[in-house]
Amino acid sequence: MSTRIQQLFSKKKGKILSIYFTAGYPTLNDTLTIIQNLADAGVDLIEIGFPFSDPLADGPVIQQSSQKAIENGMTLKLLFEQLKNIRQQTNIPIILMGYLNPVLQFGIQNFVEKCVVVGIDGVIIPDLPVDYYEAHFKNLFKNNKLANILLITPETNSDRVQMIDALSDGFIYMVSSNSITGSENNLAHQSDYFDRINQLNLTNPTLIGFGIHDKHTFESACKNSSGAIIGSAFVKHLATYGTSRKTIFDFVKVFK
Amino acid sequence: MNSIHPDKNGFYGEFGGAFIPEMLYPNIHELQEQYLGIINTTEFQQEFQSLLKDYVGRPTPLFYSKNLSAEFGAHIYLKREDLNHTGAHKINNTIGQILLAKRLHKKRIIAETGAGQHGVATATACALAGIDCTIFMGEIDIQRQMPNVERMKLLGAKVIPATSGSKTLKDATNEAIREWINNPVDTHYIIGSVVGPHPYPDLVARFQSVISQEIKQQLLEKTGDENPDYIIACIGGGSNAIGAFYHFIDNGKTKLIAVEAGGEGINSGKTAATIALGKKGIIHGSKTYLIQTEDGQIIEPHSISAGLDYPGIGPIHAYLHDTGKATVVNITDKEALEAAFYLSRKDGIIPALESAHALAYLKKMKFKSDDVVIVNLSGRGDKDMSTYQKFMNYEH
């Protein structure tokens, strides 16, 4: 399927570091700078959030970055324009993450095609339900070799996890706890959940996200999966320290 | 009996569904699987009907307004939902949902509110059932509907201001959904309108359908014909409208008119008239019409009435509109205020600003002298006194 994601997981068996940022934040044209600095700093996977006015699964940090990004003028159209030469710049796997409504207004066909043209490897659309994806979008994604990354949570029962595994390509996004993004929960309380998932021997690897914000939480995530996704903590860091090579390197080296 | 139901996935035509993040799947799935089995039992219905009668004060009167009839040249009836306990139709739904929540063994209730009517109705139902209650309300709505905030607190509810986005109903709904994601196991979310993911639109419509059920019976007694020529109701998400329409849909006679909040006018940029301006998309887990930018960002709406200040519309109404089964129109802030003053002085009834939108549309209709017209007076205007006072001072 999406070779860059698969190559990553086949060559690196653990401690995969995935970083999320919101496109258009802190300023409209930071996208390429942030990608380059993250790639150079040794991040394994990048998730670019395209902003939505009403991000239901997100906490205050990503809500605010999204709102600012929209005010700055970020749109899907502009994001694809910014990313049009990204594959001449870096070979790091890139995933787009955002909500369904902007995708529908852009047009699902158009969205998938643009992803393929610029070299996006996968997408995460939290409010696109699994059954709707399977019934309406799956063939389009498969035909275009675009990975749709699906989420599981502590409340997802094992049958459903296996169904999601069968539909997934690339990896499964394992939400660390019952929470929106940016909630700094203690991962130690989730060992039963992580053990349950790991005992299912899923086809796809998992990355743990939501609440991963420091070395400690990153390492406990890595003990239970192939790696972790950091979002709010990085967005907060950009808000405070900016997007320079040094500040991004400073953020990333904590997790290396 | 005519009524309206979604398909098994919660769609009314192309509208509705359950566009929810995986975090909400277990809760929504549980509700989808269980709601009909629970609410259709005799035991549930007996408890529900008994509370509607003895606690809520139903049936609410169907009042023949001689004054309005003379003024507008038709037989005008007001369905007095304003006379319900807590002052609006909202309690029909919260009583139903609290009984459902108890049967789902939920320990805690959350809800969003715009004007505060649904918040008060939820806090009331929670007090009655002895269940912990948290209400999310936009910061701006808290300021403009302070009496309802005080009522919710007196009833023992916790009121949490929604400070994101436009700080109104849309954002209160976002915050309630986020709270539900954070507490999926022990908490039930009582949505106040026919919005949100399936099964909420159907669930709320069923609980509100008591309004049209009563109208049928009352009208039969008064006129010998259970079907009116027109039913007019205001519409934000659309719970009072669907309640008033429910048993009249597709009856071949009754024209259903839903009145949206035009705000300062649909071309002013300050409006909540979703059908007038909206495009299809996803809001709060449901496919429907919503006011949005070309890029799919939801536009912050405006209405003088906090209860109609919502950029979407229930998927049932999107479907009724698209299929021509209902007509959606709009009324401005100013027209609604004038109608509220008119009814207060003419009939001695101070209506809620929301309901005043429905009343205001009478003026725009051309009736035949024997037309029977029902206006759903969804709520009373006590909560809007500060707005009314401001307008009176401005007028005089």
XYZ file of C-alpha atoms in Angstrom:
652
model
C 0.000 0.000 0.000
C 1.501 3.260 1.111
C 5.107 2.353 0.848
C 6.697 5.112 2.877
C 4.630 4.216 5.985
C 5.232 0.484 5.517
C 8.951 0.983 4.979
C 9.136 2.952 8.189
C 7.470 0.243 10.249
C 9.454 -2.552 8.632
C 12.815 -0.932 9.239
C 12.118 0.557 12.659
C 10.523 -1.752 15.180
C 10.034 0.594 18.084
C 10.286 4.117 19.422
C 8.758 5.612 16.318
C 8.249 9.302 16.931
C 5.378 10.958 15.133
C 4.777 14.672 15.515
C 1.600 16.613 14.764
C 1.316 20.285 13.958
C -1.504 22.456 12.650
C -0.936 23.839 9.157
C -1.081 27.634 9.098
C 0.062 28.003 12.684
C 1.747 29.960 14.205
C 1.839 31.773 10.852
C 0.376 30.916 7.485
C 3.570 29.926 5.695
C 5.311 27.925 8.427
C 4.309 24.565 6.950
C 7.444 23.742 4.953
C 9.816 25.106 7.591
C 8.241 22.968 10.294
C 8.312 19.853 8.106
C 11.964 20.364 7.205
C 13.036 21.013 10.770
C 11.121 17.997 12.082
C 12.599 15.747 9.397
C 16.119 17.020 10.036
C 15.684 16.573 13.766
C 15.082 12.868 13.201
C 11.329 12.574 13.583
C 9.970 9.429 11.902
C 6.507 10.504 10.802
C 4.759 13.856 10.421
C 1.064 14.567 10.846
C -0.150 17.820 9.368
C -3.434 19.023 10.762
C -5.689 20.948 8.414
C -7.806 23.207 10.590
C -11.528 22.966 11.290
C -13.617 25.514 13.161
C -15.233 22.889 15.396
C -12.733 20.139 16.169
C -14.790 17.862 18.439
C -12.036 15.471 19.454
C -9.515 18.167 20.288
C -8.608 19.939 23.483
C -7.945 23.665 23.910
C -4.399 23.710 22.446
C -5.352 22.267 19.060
C -8.670 24.158 19.078
C -6.777 27.423 19.461
C -4.113 26.577 16.888
C -6.887 25.616 14.461
C -8.786 28.819 15.051
C -5.635 30.893 14.545
C -4.748 28.934 11.407
C -8.188 29.626 9.936
C -7.834 33.317 10.779
C -4.409 33.244 9.112
C -6.108 31.987 5.952
C -5.258 28.291 5.922
C -7.438 26.131 3.678
C -7.035 22.675 2.185
C -6.489 24.272 -1.193
C -3.656 26.399 0.130
C -2.146 23.500 2.058
C -1.922 21.347 -1.076
C -0.367 24.321 -2.850
C 2.246 24.659 -0.087
C 2.969 20.930 -0.231
C 3.165 20.612 -4.007
C 6.946 20.138 -4.087
C 7.317 18.472 -0.715
C 8.595 15.226 -2.181
C 11.550 17.056 -3.700
C 12.332 18.234 -0.180
C 11.924 15.148 2.028
C 11.012 11.496 1.960
C 9.567 11.364 5.481
C 6.086 9.760 5.657
C 3.422 12.459 5.904
C -0.155 12.107 7.067
C -2.894 14.719 6.868
C -5.233 14.953 9.798
C -8.492 16.864 9.975
C -12.248 16.708 10.121
C -14.712 15.508 7.537
C -16.578 18.707 6.685
C -13.664 20.574 5.069
C -12.861 17.381 3.123
C -16.442 17.087 1.869
C -16.515 20.727 0.781
C -13.203 20.210 -1.022
C -14.675 17.078 -2.579
C -13.590 13.618 -1.445
C -12.385 12.576 -4.890
C -10.449 15.778 -5.324
C -9.002 15.440 -1.825
C -7.722 11.907 -2.389
C -6.283 12.794 -5.787
C -4.488 15.858 -4.430
C -3.042 13.774 -1.599
C -1.629 11.323 -4.114
C -0.269 14.042 -6.406
C 1.673 15.820 -3.661
C 2.818 12.575 -2.038
C 0.744 12.341 1.131
C 0.907 8.808 2.533
C -2.178 8.648 4.685
C -4.984 10.569 6.317
C -6.687 10.610 9.684
C -10.264 11.886 9.723
C -11.545 11.318 13.257
C -15.211 11.970 12.513
C -15.319 9.703 9.473
C -16.876 6.580 10.999
C -15.425 3.212 10.072
C -18.663 1.860 8.581
C -19.235 4.955 6.460
C -15.623 4.825 5.244
C -15.992 1.181 4.319
C -19.269 1.702 2.479
C -18.434 4.920 0.642
C -14.728 5.759 0.555
C -12.702 2.578 0.931
C -12.407 1.735 -2.744
C -11.380 5.269 -3.589
C -8.648 5.176 -0.943
C -7.434 1.699 -1.921
C -7.379 2.501 -5.622
C -5.239 5.519 -4.890
C -3.046 3.704 -2.372
C -3.836 6.288 0.275
C -3.847 4.911 3.826
C -6.798 5.720 6.054
C -5.510 5.598 9.612
C -8.218 4.485 12.032
C -8.507 5.058 15.766
C -9.169 2.683 18.628
C -9.824 3.670 22.256
C -9.939 1.903 25.632
C -13.669 1.407 25.052
C -13.256 -0.249 21.641
C -14.072 -3.915 22.179
C -11.739 -6.563 20.813
C -14.022 -7.676 17.980
C -14.211 -4.124 16.755
C -10.441 -3.660 17.105
C -9.977 -6.695 14.856
C -12.484 -5.341 12.357
C -10.613 -2.020 12.365
C -7.311 -3.872 11.952
C -8.667 -5.619 8.876
C -9.620 -2.262 7.348
C -6.380 -0.510 8.265
C -3.260 -0.046 6.284
C -0.118 1.455 7.727
C -0.811 1.544 11.432
C -3.574 1.840 14.003
C -3.856 5.010 16.060
C -4.284 3.818 19.623
C -5.901 6.600 21.649
C -4.295 6.406 25.080
C -7.315 7.075 27.238
C -10.921 8.238 27.163
C -10.097 11.798 26.341
C -9.787 14.578 23.837
C -6.313 15.607 22.674
C -4.003 17.345 25.092
C -5.328 15.693 28.258
C -2.260 14.711 30.231
C -3.377 11.404 31.673
C -1.224 8.822 33.376
C -0.499 6.029 30.911
C 0.311 3.657 33.762
C -3.428 3.322 34.385
C -3.931 1.981 30.887
C -1.794 -1.158 31.070
C -4.816 -3.488 30.912
C -5.965 -1.777 27.734
C -2.527 -1.879 26.120
C -2.063 -5.551 27.101
C -5.474 -6.451 25.715
C -4.657 -4.861 22.360
C -1.196 -6.372 22.161
C -2.546 -9.855 22.880
C -4.736 -9.592 19.783
C -1.647 -9.928 17.555
C -2.936 -7.374 15.085
C -1.731 -7.257 11.497
C -0.983 -3.547 11.753
C 1.429 -1.927 14.177
C 0.055 0.622 16.647
C 1.124 4.102 17.641
C -0.177 5.588 20.875
C -1.423 9.149 20.868
C -3.333 11.642 23.060
C -1.614 12.879 26.205
C 1.971 12.025 25.158
C 3.864 15.131 26.208
C 7.234 14.308 27.798
C 10.013 11.711 27.839
C 8.260 9.681 30.502
C 4.923 9.385 28.709
C 6.707 8.775 25.393
C 8.685 5.916 26.864
C 5.696 4.291 28.492
C 3.866 4.528 25.173
C 6.823 2.909 23.401
C 6.776 -0.010 25.842
C 3.245 -0.776 24.691
C 3.391 -0.038 20.981
C 5.658 0.771 18.062
C 5.846 4.380 19.098
C 3.895 7.478 19.902
C 2.269 10.552 18.454
C 2.828 13.954 20.019
C 0.467 16.771 19.112
C -0.656 19.322 21.679
C 2.717 19.407 23.452
C 4.464 20.296 20.175
C 1.852 22.875 19.183
C 2.257 24.465 22.616
C 6.044 24.462 22.116
C 5.682 26.220 18.739
C 3.406 28.817 20.339
C 5.995 29.584 22.995
C 9.315 29.181 21.183
C 8.539 29.547 17.490
C 9.521 27.393 14.531
C 13.278 27.850 14.244
C 15.543 24.867 13.609
C 16.993 25.175 17.103
C 13.699 25.229 18.959
C 12.332 22.285 16.991
C 15.546 20.322 17.533
C 15.320 21.147 21.249
C 11.797 19.744 21.369
C 12.578 16.567 19.431
C 15.831 15.644 21.201
C 13.967 15.074 24.465
C 12.381 12.022 22.880
C 15.434 10.605 21.156
C -50.885 7.903 11.484
C -48.261 9.872 9.571
C -44.852 10.276 11.112
C -41.241 10.216 10.133
C -38.489 7.718 10.886
C -34.876 7.427 9.737
C -33.431 4.284 8.134
C -31.388 1.856 10.205
C -28.257 3.978 9.880
C -30.075 7.092 10.976
C -30.532 8.703 7.568
C -33.495 10.722 6.400
C -32.819 10.549 2.700
C -29.221 11.718 2.487
C -29.327 13.602 5.808
C -28.451 12.456 9.313
C -26.216 9.496 10.096
C -23.678 9.346 12.899
C -20.422 11.088 11.940
C -18.683 10.632 15.243
C -15.130 9.983 16.298
C -14.362 6.440 17.420
C -14.205 7.699 21.020
C -17.984 8.131 20.978
C -18.759 4.913 19.156
C -19.556 2.735 22.207
C -21.978 5.330 23.664
C -23.730 6.058 20.420
C -23.848 2.406 19.451
C -25.377 1.509 22.819
C -28.043 4.173 22.337
C -28.732 3.118 18.748
C -29.158 -0.486 19.781
C -31.296 0.164 22.815
C -33.395 3.302 22.508
C -36.397 1.868 20.692
C -36.455 -1.287 22.776
C -36.544 0.830 25.928
C -38.861 3.683 25.002
C -41.451 1.500 23.310
C -42.101 -0.669 26.364
C -45.429 -0.224 28.124
C -43.609 0.244 31.404
C -41.542 3.138 30.004
C -44.507 4.766 28.312
C -46.601 4.563 31.472
C -43.959 6.312 33.542
C -43.287 8.866 30.785
C -46.956 9.681 30.179
C -47.669 9.894 33.875
C -44.844 12.396 34.376
C -45.910 14.414 31.340
C -49.371 14.668 32.830
C -48.747 15.203 36.522
C -45.296 16.781 36.553
C -44.999 18.676 33.286
C -48.669 19.667 33.219
C -49.725 18.155 29.902
C -51.754 18.319 27.824
C -50.942 21.974 27.219
C -53.928 24.032 26.085
C -54.722 24.779 22.473
C -55.899 28.374 22.771
C -58.128 29.945 20.137
C -56.960 33.529 19.893
C -59.914 35.711 18.915
C -57.689 38.728 18.732
C -55.117 37.191 16.403
C -57.864 35.551 14.356
C -59.563 38.904 13.823
C -56.273 40.577 13.002
C -55.020 38.010 10.490
C -58.319 36.848 9.025
C -58.133 33.140 9.818
C -58.751 30.804 12.757
C -55.576 31.121 14.771
C -54.759 28.754 17.597
C -51.793 28.912 19.915
C -50.366 25.627 21.184
C -49.360 26.698 24.659
C -46.044 24.903 25.187
C -45.097 27.966 27.226
C -47.376 26.604 29.953
C -45.272 23.491 30.479
C -43.367 23.180 33.730
C -40.111 25.157 33.282
C -41.709 27.294 30.581
C -41.032 25.587 27.270
C -41.410 22.400 25.258
C -37.876 21.324 26.136
C -38.986 19.352 29.178
C -40.907 16.816 27.044
C -37.556 15.564 25.816
C -35.565 15.808 29.046
C -38.136 13.785 30.994
C -38.020 11.125 28.277
C -34.233 11.084 28.165
C -33.757 10.982 31.933
C -35.971 7.891 32.074
C -33.872 6.390 29.276
C -30.609 7.303 31.052
C -31.791 5.583 34.227
C -32.540 2.421 32.290
C -29.052 2.606 30.750
C -27.685 2.817 34.329
C -26.017 6.174 33.739
C -24.897 8.064 36.817
C -24.406 11.490 35.379
C -26.039 13.789 32.833
C -24.466 16.414 30.623
C -26.266 18.796 28.283
C -25.757 21.885 26.151
C -28.051 24.855 26.237
C -28.575 27.995 24.187
C -31.361 30.083 25.696
C -31.083 28.049 28.872
C -34.508 26.462 28.400
C -33.050 23.047 27.662
C -30.527 23.524 30.463
C -33.281 24.326 32.948
C -35.406 21.436 31.676
C -32.434 19.072 32.001
C -31.514 20.339 35.466
C -35.154 19.897 36.473
C -35.347 16.325 35.206
C -32.033 15.533 36.919
C -33.252 16.960 40.214
C -36.391 14.855 39.960
C -34.415 11.706 39.142
C -31.630 12.418 41.631
C -28.897 12.364 38.974
C -25.818 14.599 38.868
C -26.113 17.301 36.185
C -23.617 19.452 34.274
C -24.758 22.028 31.713
C -22.564 23.665 29.070
C -23.617 27.123 28.001
C -21.903 29.679 25.788
C -20.371 32.594 27.660
C -22.415 35.082 25.604
C -25.635 33.169 26.268
C -24.870 33.133 29.988
C -24.839 36.921 29.890
C -28.046 37.304 27.901
C -30.058 34.591 29.693
C -28.945 35.100 33.278
C -32.276 34.170 34.937
C -32.025 30.687 33.438
C -28.448 30.325 34.651
C -29.623 31.113 38.182
C -32.470 28.636 37.836
C -30.135 25.844 36.750
C -27.900 26.514 39.731
C -30.866 26.572 42.098
C -31.890 23.201 40.691
C -28.489 21.831 41.644
C -26.806 21.768 38.242
C -23.267 22.831 37.529
C -23.107 25.406 34.717
C -19.870 25.466 32.732
C -19.271 28.385 30.348
C -18.218 27.486 26.813
C -15.495 29.955 25.941
C -14.450 28.669 22.524
C -15.552 29.948 19.109
C -18.665 32.107 19.045
C -19.372 31.303 22.724
C -22.979 30.358 21.917
C -25.017 27.187 21.343
C -22.694 25.623 18.755
C -19.759 25.891 21.118
C -21.733 24.698 24.131
C -22.576 21.629 22.034
C -18.898 21.129 21.143
C -17.953 21.305 24.815
C -20.678 18.852 25.834
C -19.491 16.386 23.187
C -15.880 16.781 24.379
C -16.999 16.176 27.942
C -18.738 13.010 26.769
C -15.552 11.817 25.058
C -13.757 12.333 28.367
C -16.454 10.445 30.333
C -17.909 7.807 28.051
C -18.895 5.141 30.547
C -21.073 6.603 33.291
C -22.430 9.698 31.501
C -25.470 10.232 29.287
C -25.623 13.269 27.041
C -29.113 14.769 26.791
C -29.135 16.651 23.499
C -31.833 19.304 23.496
C -32.790 19.363 19.859
C -33.236 17.082 16.851
C -29.550 17.457 16.029
C -26.459 15.344 16.635
C -25.637 11.802 15.611
C -28.261 9.100 15.152
C -30.282 8.193 17.209
C -30.643 11.647 18.771
C -32.748 13.292 16.058
C -35.205 10.409 16.116
C -35.130 10.057 19.897
C -35.841 13.737 20.513
C -38.473 13.863 17.754
C -40.333 10.949 19.328
C -40.363 12.600 22.750
C -41.504 15.921 21.285
C -44.143 14.329 19.064
C -46.564 14.572 21.987
C -47.143 18.165 20.842
C -48.714 17.208 17.509
C -50.468 14.234 19.049
C -52.272 16.598 21.417
C -52.966 19.160 18.695
C -54.748 16.481 16.657
C -57.013 15.501 19.504
C -57.675 19.065 20.651
C -58.426 20.282 17.166
C -60.791 17.401 16.538
C -62.687 18.352 19.683
C -62.782 22.029 18.777
C -63.414 21.890 15.023
C -64.360 18.353 14.087
C -61.239 18.036 11.923
C -57.953 16.919 13.427
C -55.841 18.388 10.615
C -55.212 22.138 10.445
C -54.358 24.008 7.256
C -51.118 25.382 8.634
C -48.702 24.744 11.446
C -46.117 27.407 12.077
C -43.151 26.820 14.382
C -39.788 28.469 14.949
C -36.688 26.480 14.146
C -33.126 26.464 15.414
C -32.171 22.808 15.633
C -35.865 22.103 15.241
C -37.219 20.222 18.271
C -40.417 22.200 18.836
C -41.015 22.332 15.083
C -40.705 18.575 14.634
C -42.859 18.038 17.709
C -45.588 20.199 16.202
C -45.197 18.696 12.696
C -44.671 15.041 13.548
C -48.148 13.594 13.147
C -49.116 15.916 10.293
C -46.302 15.098 7.879
C -47.611 13.855 4.517
C -51.278 14.068 5.537
C -52.162 15.718 2.238
C -53.574 18.818 3.892
C -51.465 20.537 6.494
C -48.810 22.967 5.329
C -45.826 22.897 7.653
C -43.948 26.165 8.041
C -40.642 26.394 9.900
C -39.402 29.876 10.746
C -35.650 30.371 11.016
C -33.880 33.234 12.735
C -32.973 35.751 10.059
C -30.972 37.809 12.560
C -30.304 41.222 11.095
C -31.319 39.925 7.658
C -30.071 36.996 5.642
C -27.666 39.136 3.641
C -26.333 41.038 6.665
C -23.707 38.462 7.638
C -25.427 38.335 11.026
C -27.980 35.581 10.712
C -28.832 32.042 11.751
C -31.012 31.240 8.718
C -29.511 27.871 7.856
C -31.814 26.842 5.030
C -31.598 30.283 3.443
C -27.794 30.249 3.419
C -26.597 26.785 4.257
C -24.840 24.154 2.221
C -24.741 20.432 2.909
C -22.085 19.282 5.309
C -21.413 17.749 8.694
C -22.110 19.447 12.007
C -22.185 17.792 15.419
C -22.143 14.310 13.953
C -24.936 14.742 11.450
C -25.151 15.441 7.729
C -27.426 18.398 7.158
C -27.441 21.972 5.936
C -25.127 24.333 7.763
C -23.883 27.855 7.382
C -20.267 27.519 6.359
C -17.493 29.017 4.296
C -16.472 27.657 0.921
C -13.690 25.789 2.747
C -16.072 24.065 5.127
C -15.484 26.199 8.218
C -18.654 26.707 10.216
C -19.707 30.353 10.320
C -20.658 31.854 13.649
C -24.365 32.593 13.494
C -26.320 35.482 14.929
C -29.804 35.732 16.341
C -31.305 37.905 19.040
C -32.772 34.656 20.280
C -30.186 32.426 21.939
C -32.298 29.344 21.305
C -32.203 29.817 17.531
C -28.588 30.958 17.371
C -27.318 27.784 15.702
C -25.571 27.385 12.313
C -27.150 24.014 11.524
C -30.594 22.477 11.403
C -31.818 19.016 12.374
C -31.387 16.463 9.555
C -35.116 15.695 9.638
C -35.793 19.302 8.699
C -33.146 19.289 5.973
C -35.012 16.299 4.567
C -38.471 17.877 4.956
C -37.173 20.983 3.219
C -35.510 19.126 0.344
C -38.572 16.999 -0.287
C -40.961 19.948 -0.111
C -42.808 18.448 2.844
C -42.158 21.607 4.859
C -41.484 25.223 3.940
C -38.653 27.042 5.664
C -38.814 30.831 5.936
C -37.075 33.413 8.090
C -37.877 36.362 10.333
C -35.518 39.093 11.485
C -34.628 40.046 15.054
C -36.705 43.185 14.714
C -39.780 41.405 13.356
C -39.565 38.870 16.175
C -39.367 41.607 18.805
C -42.385 43.353 17.319
C -44.354 40.110 17.362
C -43.404 39.478 20.993
C -44.676 42.932 21.941
C -47.780 42.481 19.876
C -48.784 39.193 21.517
C -48.002 40.532 24.984
C -50.350 43.467 24.544
C -52.954 41.803 22.359
C -53.430 38.501 24.172
C -51.638 38.948 27.487
C -49.045 36.302 26.677
C -45.346 37.166 26.802
C -43.728 34.712 24.395
C -40.118 33.589 24.284
C -38.077 35.360 21.607
C -37.755 32.028 19.813
C -41.522 31.527 19.616
C -41.966 35.160 18.586
C -40.295 34.246 15.278
C -43.168 31.856 14.526
C -45.756 34.479 15.512
C -44.096 37.121 13.385
C -44.656 35.038 10.297
C -48.460 35.380 10.602
C -48.128 38.866 9.216
C -46.481 37.562 6.054
C -49.109 34.944 5.284
C -52.173 35.317 3.078
C -54.910 33.246 4.677
C -58.360 32.262 3.539
C -60.966 33.198 6.122
C -61.710 29.578 7.018
C -58.072 28.502 7.322
C -57.178 26.831 10.586
C -53.695 27.884 11.678
C -51.682 26.578 14.605
C -48.760 28.566 15.944
C -46.573 26.547 18.273
C -45.854 28.862 21.176
C -42.802 26.907 22.235
C -41.844 28.903 25.315
C -42.568 31.812 27.579
C -40.681 35.076 27.601
C -39.669 35.498 31.248
C -36.074 34.640 30.356
C -36.046 37.379 27.708
C -37.131 40.232 29.957
C -33.775 42.007 29.830
C -33.849 41.993 26.014
C -37.468 43.160 26.000
C -36.683 45.916 28.487
C -33.826 47.144 26.335
C -36.118 47.272 23.319
C -38.896 49.058 25.240
C -36.444 51.701 26.386
C -35.254 52.109 22.837
C -38.808 52.424 21.530
C -40.009 55.011 24.033
